[in-house]
Short mmCIF file of N, CA and C in Angstrom, two decimals:
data_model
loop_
_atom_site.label_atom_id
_atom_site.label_comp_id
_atom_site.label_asym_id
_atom_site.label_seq_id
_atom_site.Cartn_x
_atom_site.Cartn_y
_atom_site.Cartn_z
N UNK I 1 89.02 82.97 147.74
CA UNK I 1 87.69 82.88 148.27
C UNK I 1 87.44 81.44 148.69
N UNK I 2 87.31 81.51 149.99
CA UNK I 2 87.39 79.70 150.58
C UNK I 2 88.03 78.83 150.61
N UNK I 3 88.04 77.71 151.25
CA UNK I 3 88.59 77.14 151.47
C UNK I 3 89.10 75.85 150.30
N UNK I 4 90.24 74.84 150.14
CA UNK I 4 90.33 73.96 149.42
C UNK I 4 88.92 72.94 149.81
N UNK I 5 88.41 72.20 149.11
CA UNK I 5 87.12 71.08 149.68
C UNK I 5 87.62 70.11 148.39
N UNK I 6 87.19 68.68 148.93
CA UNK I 6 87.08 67.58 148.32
C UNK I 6 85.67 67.47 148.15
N UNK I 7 85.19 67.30 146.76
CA UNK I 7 83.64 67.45 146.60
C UNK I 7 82.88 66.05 146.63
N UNK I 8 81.80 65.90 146.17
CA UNK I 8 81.43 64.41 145.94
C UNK I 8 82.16 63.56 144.92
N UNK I 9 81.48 62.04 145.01
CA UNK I 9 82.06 61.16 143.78
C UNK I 9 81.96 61.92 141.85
N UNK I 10 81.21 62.81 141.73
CA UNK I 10 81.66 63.65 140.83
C UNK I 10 82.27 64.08 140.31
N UNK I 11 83.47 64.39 141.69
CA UNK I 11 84.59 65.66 141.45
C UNK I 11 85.22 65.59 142.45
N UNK I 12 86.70 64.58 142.44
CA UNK I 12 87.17 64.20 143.43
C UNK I 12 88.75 65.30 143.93
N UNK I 13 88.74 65.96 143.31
CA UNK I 13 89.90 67.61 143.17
C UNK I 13 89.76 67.83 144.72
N UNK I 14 90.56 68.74 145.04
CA UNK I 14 90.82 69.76 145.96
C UNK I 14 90.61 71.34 145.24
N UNK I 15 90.05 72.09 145.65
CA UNK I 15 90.09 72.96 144.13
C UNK I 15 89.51 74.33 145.48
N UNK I 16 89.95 75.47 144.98
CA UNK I 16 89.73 76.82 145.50
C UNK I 16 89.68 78.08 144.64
N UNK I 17 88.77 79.07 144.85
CA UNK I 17 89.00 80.12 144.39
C UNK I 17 89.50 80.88 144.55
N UNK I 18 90.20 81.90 143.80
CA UNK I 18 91.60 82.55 144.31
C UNK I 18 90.70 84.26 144.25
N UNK I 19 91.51 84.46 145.37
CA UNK I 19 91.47 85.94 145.18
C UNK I 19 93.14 86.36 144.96
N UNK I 20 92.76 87.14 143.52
CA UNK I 20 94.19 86.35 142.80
C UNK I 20 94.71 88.01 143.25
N UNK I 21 94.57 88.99 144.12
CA UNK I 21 95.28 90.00 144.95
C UNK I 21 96.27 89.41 145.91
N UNK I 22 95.57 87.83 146.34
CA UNK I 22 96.73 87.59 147.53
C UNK I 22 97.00 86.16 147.25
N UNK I 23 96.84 85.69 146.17
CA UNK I 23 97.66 84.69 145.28
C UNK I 23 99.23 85.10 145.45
N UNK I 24 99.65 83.99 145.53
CA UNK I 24 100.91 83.74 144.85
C UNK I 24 101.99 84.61 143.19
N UNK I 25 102.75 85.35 143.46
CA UNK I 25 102.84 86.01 142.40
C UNK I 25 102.95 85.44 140.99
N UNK I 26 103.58 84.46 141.43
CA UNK I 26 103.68 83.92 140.21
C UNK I 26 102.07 83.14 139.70
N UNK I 27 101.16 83.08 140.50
CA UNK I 27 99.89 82.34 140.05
C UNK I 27 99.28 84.26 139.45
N UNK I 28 99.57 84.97 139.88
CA UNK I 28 99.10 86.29 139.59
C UNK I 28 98.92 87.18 138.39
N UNK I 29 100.70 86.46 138.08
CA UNK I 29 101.38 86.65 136.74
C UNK I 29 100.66 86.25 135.43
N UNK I 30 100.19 84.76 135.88
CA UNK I 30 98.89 83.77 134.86
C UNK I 30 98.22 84.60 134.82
N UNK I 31 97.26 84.67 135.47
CA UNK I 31 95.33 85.47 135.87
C UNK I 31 95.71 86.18 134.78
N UNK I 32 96.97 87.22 135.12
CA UNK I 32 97.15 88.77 134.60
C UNK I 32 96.74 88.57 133.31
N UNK I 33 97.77 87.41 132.63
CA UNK I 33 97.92 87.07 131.17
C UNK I 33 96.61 86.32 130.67
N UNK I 34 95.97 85.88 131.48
CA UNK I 34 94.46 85.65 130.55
C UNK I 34 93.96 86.60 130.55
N UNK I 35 93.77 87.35 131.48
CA UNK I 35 92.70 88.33 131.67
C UNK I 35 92.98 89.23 130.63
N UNK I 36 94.56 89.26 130.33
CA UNK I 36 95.06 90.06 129.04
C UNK I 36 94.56 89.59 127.41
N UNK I 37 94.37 88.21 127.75
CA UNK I 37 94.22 87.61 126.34
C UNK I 37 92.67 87.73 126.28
N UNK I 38 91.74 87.60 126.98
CA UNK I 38 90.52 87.78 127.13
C UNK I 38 90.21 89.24 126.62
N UNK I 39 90.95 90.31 127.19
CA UNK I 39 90.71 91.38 126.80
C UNK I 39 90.77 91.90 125.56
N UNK I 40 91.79 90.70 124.88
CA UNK I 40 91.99 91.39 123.43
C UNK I 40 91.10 90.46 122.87
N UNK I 41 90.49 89.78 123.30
CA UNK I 41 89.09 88.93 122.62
C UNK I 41 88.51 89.93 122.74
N UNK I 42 87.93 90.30 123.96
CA UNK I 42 87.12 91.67 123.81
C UNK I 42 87.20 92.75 122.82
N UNK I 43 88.66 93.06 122.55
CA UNK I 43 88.69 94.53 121.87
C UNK I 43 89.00 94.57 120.77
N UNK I 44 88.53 93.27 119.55
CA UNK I 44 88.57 93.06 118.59
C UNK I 44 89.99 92.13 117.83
N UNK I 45 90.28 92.33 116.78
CA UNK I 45 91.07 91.45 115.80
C UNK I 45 90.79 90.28 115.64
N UNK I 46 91.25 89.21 115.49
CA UNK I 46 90.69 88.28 114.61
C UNK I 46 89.71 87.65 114.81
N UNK I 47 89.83 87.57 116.58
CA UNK I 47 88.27 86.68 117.34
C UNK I 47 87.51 87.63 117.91
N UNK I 48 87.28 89.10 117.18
CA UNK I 48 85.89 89.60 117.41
C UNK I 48 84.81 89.39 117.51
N UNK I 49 84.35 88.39 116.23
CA UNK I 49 83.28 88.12 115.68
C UNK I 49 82.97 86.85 116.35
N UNK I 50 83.61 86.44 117.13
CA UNK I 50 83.71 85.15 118.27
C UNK I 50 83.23 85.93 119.32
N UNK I 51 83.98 86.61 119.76
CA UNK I 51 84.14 87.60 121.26
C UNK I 51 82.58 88.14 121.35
N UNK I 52 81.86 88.60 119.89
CA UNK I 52 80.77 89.32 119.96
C UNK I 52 79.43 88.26 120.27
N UNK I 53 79.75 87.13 119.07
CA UNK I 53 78.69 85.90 119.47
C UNK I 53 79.12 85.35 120.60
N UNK I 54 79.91 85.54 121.66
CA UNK I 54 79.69 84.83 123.17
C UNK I 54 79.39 86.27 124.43
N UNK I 55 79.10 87.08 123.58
CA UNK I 55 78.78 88.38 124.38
C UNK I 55 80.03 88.50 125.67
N UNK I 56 81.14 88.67 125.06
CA UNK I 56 82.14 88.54 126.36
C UNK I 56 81.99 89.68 126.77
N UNK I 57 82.55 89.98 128.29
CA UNK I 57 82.87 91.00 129.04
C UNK I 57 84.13 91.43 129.07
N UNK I 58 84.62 92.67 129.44
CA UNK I 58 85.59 93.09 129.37
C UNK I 58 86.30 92.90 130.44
N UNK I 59 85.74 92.69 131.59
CA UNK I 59 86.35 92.56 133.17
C UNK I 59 85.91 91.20 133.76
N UNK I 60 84.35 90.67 133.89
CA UNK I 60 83.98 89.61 134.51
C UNK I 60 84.93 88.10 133.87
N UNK I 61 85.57 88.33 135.73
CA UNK I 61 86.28 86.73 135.77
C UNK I 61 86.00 86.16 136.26
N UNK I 62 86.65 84.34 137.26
CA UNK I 62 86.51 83.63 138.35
C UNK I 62 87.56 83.14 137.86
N UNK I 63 88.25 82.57 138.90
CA UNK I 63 89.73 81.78 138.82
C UNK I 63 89.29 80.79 139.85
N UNK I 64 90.03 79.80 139.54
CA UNK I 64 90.41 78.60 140.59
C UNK I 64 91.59 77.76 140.20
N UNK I 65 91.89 76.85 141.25
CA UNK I 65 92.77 75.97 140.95
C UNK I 65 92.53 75.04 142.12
N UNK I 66 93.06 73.62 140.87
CA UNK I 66 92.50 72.70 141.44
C UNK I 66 93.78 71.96 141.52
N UNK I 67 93.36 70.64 142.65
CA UNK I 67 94.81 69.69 142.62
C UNK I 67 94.08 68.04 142.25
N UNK I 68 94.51 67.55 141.35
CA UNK I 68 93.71 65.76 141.48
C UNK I 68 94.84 65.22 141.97
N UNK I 69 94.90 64.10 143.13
CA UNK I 69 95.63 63.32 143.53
C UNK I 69 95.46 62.14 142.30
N UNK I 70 96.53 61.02 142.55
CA UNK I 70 96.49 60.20 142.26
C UNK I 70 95.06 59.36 142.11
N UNK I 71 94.23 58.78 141.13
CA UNK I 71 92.53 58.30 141.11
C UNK I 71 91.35 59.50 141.06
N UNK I 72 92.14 60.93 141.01
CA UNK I 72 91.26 61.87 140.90
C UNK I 72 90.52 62.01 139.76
N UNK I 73 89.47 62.45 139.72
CA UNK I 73 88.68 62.88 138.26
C UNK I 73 87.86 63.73 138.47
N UNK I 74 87.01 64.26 137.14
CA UNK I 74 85.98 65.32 137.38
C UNK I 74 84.95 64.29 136.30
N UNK I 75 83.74 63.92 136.95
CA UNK I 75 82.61 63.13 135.45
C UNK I 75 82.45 64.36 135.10
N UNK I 76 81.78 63.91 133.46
CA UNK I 76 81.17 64.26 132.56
C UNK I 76 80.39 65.50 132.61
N UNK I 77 80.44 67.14 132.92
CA UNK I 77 79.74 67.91 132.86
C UNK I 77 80.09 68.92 132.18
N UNK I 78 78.67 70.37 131.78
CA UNK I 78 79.57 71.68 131.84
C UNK I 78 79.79 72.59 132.26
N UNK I 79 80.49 73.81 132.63
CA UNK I 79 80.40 74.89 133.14
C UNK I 79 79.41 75.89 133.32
N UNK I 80 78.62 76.11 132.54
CA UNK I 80 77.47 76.72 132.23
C UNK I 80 76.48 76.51 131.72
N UNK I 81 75.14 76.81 131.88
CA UNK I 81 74.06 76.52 131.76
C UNK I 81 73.77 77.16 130.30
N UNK I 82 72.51 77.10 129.77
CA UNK I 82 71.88 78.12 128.79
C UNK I 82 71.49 79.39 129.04
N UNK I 83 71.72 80.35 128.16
CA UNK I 83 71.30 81.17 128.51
C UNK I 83 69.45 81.20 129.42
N UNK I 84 68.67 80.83 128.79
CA UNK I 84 67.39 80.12 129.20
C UNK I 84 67.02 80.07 130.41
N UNK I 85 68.38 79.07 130.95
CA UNK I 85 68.68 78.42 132.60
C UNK I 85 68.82 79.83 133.27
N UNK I 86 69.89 81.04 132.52
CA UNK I 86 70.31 81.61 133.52
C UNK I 86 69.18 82.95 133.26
N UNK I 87 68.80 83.15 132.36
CA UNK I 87 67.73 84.41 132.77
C UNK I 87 66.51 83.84 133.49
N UNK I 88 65.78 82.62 133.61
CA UNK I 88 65.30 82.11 134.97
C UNK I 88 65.33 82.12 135.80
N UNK I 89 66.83 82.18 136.41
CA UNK I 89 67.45 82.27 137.68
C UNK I 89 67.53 83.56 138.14
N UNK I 90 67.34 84.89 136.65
CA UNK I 90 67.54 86.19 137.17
C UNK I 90 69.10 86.05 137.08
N UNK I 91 69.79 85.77 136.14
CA UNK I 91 71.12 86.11 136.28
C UNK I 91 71.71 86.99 134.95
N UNK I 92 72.30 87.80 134.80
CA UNK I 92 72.67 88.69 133.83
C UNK I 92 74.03 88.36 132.93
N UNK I 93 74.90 87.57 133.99
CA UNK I 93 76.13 87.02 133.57
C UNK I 93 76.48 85.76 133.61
N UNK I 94 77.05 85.47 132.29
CA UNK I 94 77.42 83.57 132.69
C UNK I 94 78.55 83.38 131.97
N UNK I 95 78.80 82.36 132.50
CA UNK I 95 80.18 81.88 131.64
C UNK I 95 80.30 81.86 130.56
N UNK I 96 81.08 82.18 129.62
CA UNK I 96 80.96 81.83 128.20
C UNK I 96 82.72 81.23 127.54
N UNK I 97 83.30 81.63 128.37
CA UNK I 97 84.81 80.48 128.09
C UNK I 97 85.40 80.59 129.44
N UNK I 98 86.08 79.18 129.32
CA UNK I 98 86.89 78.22 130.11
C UNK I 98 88.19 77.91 129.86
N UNK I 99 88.59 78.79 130.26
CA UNK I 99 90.48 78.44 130.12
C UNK I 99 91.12 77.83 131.32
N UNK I 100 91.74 76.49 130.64
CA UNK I 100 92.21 75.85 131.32
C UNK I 100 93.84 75.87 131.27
N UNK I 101 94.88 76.56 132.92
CA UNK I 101 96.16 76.37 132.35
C UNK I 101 96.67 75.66 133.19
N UNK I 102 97.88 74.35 132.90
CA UNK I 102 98.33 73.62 133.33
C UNK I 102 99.53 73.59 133.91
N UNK I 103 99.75 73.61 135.35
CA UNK I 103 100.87 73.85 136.12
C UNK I 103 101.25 72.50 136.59
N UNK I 104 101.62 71.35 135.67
CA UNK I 104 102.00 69.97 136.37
C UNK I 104 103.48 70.23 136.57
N UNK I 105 103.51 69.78 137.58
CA UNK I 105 105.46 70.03 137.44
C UNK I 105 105.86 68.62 137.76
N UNK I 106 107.32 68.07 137.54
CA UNK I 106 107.40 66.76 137.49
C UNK I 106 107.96 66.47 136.07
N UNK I 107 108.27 65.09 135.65
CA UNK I 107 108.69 64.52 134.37
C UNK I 107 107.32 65.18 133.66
N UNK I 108 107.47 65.23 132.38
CA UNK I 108 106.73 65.15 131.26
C UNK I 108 105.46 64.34 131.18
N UNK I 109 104.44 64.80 131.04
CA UNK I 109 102.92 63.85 130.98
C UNK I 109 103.25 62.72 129.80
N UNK I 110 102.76 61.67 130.24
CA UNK I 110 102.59 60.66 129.61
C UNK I 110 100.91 60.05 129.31
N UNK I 111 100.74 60.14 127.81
CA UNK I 111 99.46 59.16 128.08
C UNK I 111 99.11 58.10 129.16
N UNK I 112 99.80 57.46 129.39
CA UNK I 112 99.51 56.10 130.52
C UNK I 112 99.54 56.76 131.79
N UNK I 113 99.79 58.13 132.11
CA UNK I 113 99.46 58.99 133.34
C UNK I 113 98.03 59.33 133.42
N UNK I 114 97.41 58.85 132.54
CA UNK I 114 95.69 59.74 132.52
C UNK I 114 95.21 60.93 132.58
N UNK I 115 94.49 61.27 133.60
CA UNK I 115 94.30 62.89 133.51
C UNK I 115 93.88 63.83 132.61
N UNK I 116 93.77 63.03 131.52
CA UNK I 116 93.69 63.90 129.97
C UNK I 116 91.81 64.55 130.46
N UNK I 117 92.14 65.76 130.14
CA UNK I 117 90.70 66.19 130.04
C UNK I 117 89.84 66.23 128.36
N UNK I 118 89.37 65.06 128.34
CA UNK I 118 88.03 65.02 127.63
C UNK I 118 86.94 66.15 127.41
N UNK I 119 86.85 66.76 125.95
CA UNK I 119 86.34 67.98 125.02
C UNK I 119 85.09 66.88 124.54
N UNK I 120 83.86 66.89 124.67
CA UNK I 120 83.03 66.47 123.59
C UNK I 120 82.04 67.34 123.01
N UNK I 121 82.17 66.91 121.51
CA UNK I 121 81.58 67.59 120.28
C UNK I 121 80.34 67.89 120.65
N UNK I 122 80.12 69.27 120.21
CA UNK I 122 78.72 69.62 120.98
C UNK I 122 77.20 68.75 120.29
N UNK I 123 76.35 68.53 121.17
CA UNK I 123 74.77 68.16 120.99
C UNK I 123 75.34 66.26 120.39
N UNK I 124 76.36 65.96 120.89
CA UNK I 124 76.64 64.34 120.31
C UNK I 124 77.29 64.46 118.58
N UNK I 125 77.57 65.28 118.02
CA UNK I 125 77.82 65.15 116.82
C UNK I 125 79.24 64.52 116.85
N UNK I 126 80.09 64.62 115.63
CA UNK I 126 81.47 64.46 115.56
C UNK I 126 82.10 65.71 115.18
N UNK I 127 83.49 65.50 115.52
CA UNK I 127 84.53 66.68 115.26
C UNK I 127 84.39 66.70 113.39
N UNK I 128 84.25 67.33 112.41
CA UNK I 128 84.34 67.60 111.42
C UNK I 128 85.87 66.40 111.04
N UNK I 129 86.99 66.94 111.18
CA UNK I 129 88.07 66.53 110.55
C UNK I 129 88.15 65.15 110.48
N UNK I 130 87.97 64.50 112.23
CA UNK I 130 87.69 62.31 112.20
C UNK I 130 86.98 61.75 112.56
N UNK I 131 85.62 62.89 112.81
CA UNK I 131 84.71 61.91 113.28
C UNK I 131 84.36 61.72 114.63
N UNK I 132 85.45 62.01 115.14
CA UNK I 132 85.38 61.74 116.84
C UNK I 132 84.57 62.49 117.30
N UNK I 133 83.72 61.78 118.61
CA UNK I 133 83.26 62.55 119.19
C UNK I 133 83.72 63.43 120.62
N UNK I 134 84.75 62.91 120.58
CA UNK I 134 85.77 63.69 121.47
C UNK I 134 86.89 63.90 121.02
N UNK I 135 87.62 64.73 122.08
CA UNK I 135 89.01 65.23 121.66
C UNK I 135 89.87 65.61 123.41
N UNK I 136 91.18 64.24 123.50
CA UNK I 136 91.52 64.38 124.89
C UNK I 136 92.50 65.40 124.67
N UNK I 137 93.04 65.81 125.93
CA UNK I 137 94.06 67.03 125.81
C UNK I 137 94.93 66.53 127.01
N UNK I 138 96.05 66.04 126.74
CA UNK I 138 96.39 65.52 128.48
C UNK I 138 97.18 67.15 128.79
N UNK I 139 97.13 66.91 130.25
CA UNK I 139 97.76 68.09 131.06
C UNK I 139 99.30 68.44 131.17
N UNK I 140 99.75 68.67 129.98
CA UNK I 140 101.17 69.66 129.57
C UNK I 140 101.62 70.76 130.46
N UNK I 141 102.35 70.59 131.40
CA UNK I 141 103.19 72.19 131.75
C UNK I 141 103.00 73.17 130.87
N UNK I 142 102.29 74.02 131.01
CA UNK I 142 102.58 75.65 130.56
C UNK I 142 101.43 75.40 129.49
N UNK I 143 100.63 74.42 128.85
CA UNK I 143 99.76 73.90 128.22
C UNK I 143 98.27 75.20 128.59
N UNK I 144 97.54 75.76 127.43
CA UNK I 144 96.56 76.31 128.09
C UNK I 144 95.52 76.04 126.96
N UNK I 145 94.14 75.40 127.29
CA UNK I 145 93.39 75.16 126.49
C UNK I 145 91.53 75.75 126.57
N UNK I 146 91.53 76.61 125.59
CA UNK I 146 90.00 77.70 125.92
C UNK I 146 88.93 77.20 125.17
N UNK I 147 88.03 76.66 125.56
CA UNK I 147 87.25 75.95 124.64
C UNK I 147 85.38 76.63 125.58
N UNK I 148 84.30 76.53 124.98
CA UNK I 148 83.13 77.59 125.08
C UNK I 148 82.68 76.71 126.46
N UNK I 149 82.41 77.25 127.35
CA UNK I 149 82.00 77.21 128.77
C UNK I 149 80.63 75.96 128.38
N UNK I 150 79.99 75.73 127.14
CA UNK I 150 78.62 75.36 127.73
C UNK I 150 78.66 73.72 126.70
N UNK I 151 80.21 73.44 126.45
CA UNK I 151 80.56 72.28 125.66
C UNK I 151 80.68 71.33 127.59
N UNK I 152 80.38 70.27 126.56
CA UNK I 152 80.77 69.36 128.09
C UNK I 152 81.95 68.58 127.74
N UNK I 153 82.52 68.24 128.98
CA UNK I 153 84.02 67.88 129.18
C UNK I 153 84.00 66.87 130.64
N UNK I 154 85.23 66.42 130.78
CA UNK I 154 85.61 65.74 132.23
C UNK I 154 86.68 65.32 132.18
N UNK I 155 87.49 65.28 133.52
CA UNK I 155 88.65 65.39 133.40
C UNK I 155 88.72 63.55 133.52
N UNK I 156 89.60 62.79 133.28
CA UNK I 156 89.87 61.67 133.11
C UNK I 156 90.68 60.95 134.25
N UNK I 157 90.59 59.76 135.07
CA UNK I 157 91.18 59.22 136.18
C UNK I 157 92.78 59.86 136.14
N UNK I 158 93.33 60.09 136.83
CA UNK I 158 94.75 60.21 136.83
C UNK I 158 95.75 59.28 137.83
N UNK I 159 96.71 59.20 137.32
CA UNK I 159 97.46 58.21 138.25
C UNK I 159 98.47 59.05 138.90
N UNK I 160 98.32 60.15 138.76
CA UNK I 160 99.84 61.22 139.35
C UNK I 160 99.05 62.56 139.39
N UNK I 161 99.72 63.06 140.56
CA UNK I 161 99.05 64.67 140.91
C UNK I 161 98.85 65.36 139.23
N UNK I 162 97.83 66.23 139.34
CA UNK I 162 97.61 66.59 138.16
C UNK I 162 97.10 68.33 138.41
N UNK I 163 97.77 69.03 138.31
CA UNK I 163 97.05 70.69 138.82
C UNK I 163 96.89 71.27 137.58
N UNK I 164 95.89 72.67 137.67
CA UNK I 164 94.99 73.39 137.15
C UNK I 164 94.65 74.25 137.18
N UNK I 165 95.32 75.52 136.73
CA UNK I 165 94.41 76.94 136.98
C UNK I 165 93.48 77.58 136.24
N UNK I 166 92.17 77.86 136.32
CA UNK I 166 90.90 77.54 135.52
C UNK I 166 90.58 79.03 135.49
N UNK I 167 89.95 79.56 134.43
CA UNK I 167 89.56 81.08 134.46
C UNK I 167 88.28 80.76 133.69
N UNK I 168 87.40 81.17 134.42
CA UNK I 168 85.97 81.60 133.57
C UNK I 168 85.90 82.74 132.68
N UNK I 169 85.26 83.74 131.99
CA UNK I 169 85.34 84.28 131.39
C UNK I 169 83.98 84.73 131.43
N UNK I 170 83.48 85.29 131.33
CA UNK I 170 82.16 85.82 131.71
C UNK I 170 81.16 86.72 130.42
N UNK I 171 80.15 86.53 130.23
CA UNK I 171 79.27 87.38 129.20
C UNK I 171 77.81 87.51 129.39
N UNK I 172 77.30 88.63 128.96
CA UNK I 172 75.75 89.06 129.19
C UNK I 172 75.12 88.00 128.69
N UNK I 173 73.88 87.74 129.45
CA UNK I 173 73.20 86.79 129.19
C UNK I 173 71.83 87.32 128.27
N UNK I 174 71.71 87.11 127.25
CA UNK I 174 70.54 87.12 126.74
C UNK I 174 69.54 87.77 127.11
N UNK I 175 68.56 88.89 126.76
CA UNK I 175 67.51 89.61 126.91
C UNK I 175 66.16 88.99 126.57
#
């Protein structure tokens, strides 16, 4: 769905939505396998009781993928609004996880490559275990990291192409 775009100083990516029917098979193969792992969020075992407090859906997706050149980044935001925001708007469905999977190809990520996408602890607190109020994740080949759509994050300057295939995850919004 559309075209690649370079966005504002915000969000300096190339990034598109896939209509993942006429994707690439092997990008197809991914989708398949979240959409698989999502589903078994949906249909109970251990992260039911997760799956149930983010009201997931059984089908509602969005995919994209993005490319950062070299100096690319994404600032500081999140994926989704509050529920609040979105029954205002009249919307029934919103994001509720963000899986991020990492297709860098090339040598091995190195810290001093950048790129690391930045997790921060929700409402300013710290992570329980050190305190931190963040937690970086640099971008690993085959690396996939699902963390709740309405935490804020940003991806970090990079000095080397850095790609991304992103799946929303979708859930009823609040009555």
């Amino acid at each position: 769905q559309g075209d690649a775009r370079r966005l504002d100083d915000a969000r300096t990516d190339a990034a598109a939505f896939l209509d993942e029917n006429a994707a690439d098979p092997a990008l197809r193969r991914v989708c398949r396998r979240l959409r698989r792992l999502r589903s078994g969020l949906c249909g109970g075992g251990a992260f039911d009781l997760a799956a149930a407090r983010l009201r997931l859906d059984a089908t509602e997706t969005s995919t994209q993928l993005a490319r950062y050149d070299a100096g690319g980044r994404y600032r500081r935001h999140a994926d989704a609004d509050s529920d609040a925001a979105h029954r205002a708007r009249g919307r029934q469905f919103a994001r509720r996880v963000t899986a991020v999977y990492y297709l860098n190809e090339g040598r091995p990520w190195r810290p001093g490559d950048g790129g690391a996408l930045r997790v921060y602890a929700r409402g300013g607190r710290k992570w329980a275990r050190d305190g931190a109020a963040h937690r970086d994740v640099f971008p690993k080949l085959d690396r996939l990291v699902l963390f709740v759509s309405t935490l804020e994050h940003e991806v970090l300057p990079t000095s080397r192409p850095r790609v991304a295939l992103t799946q929303w995850w979708y859930g009823r919004v609040d009555a």
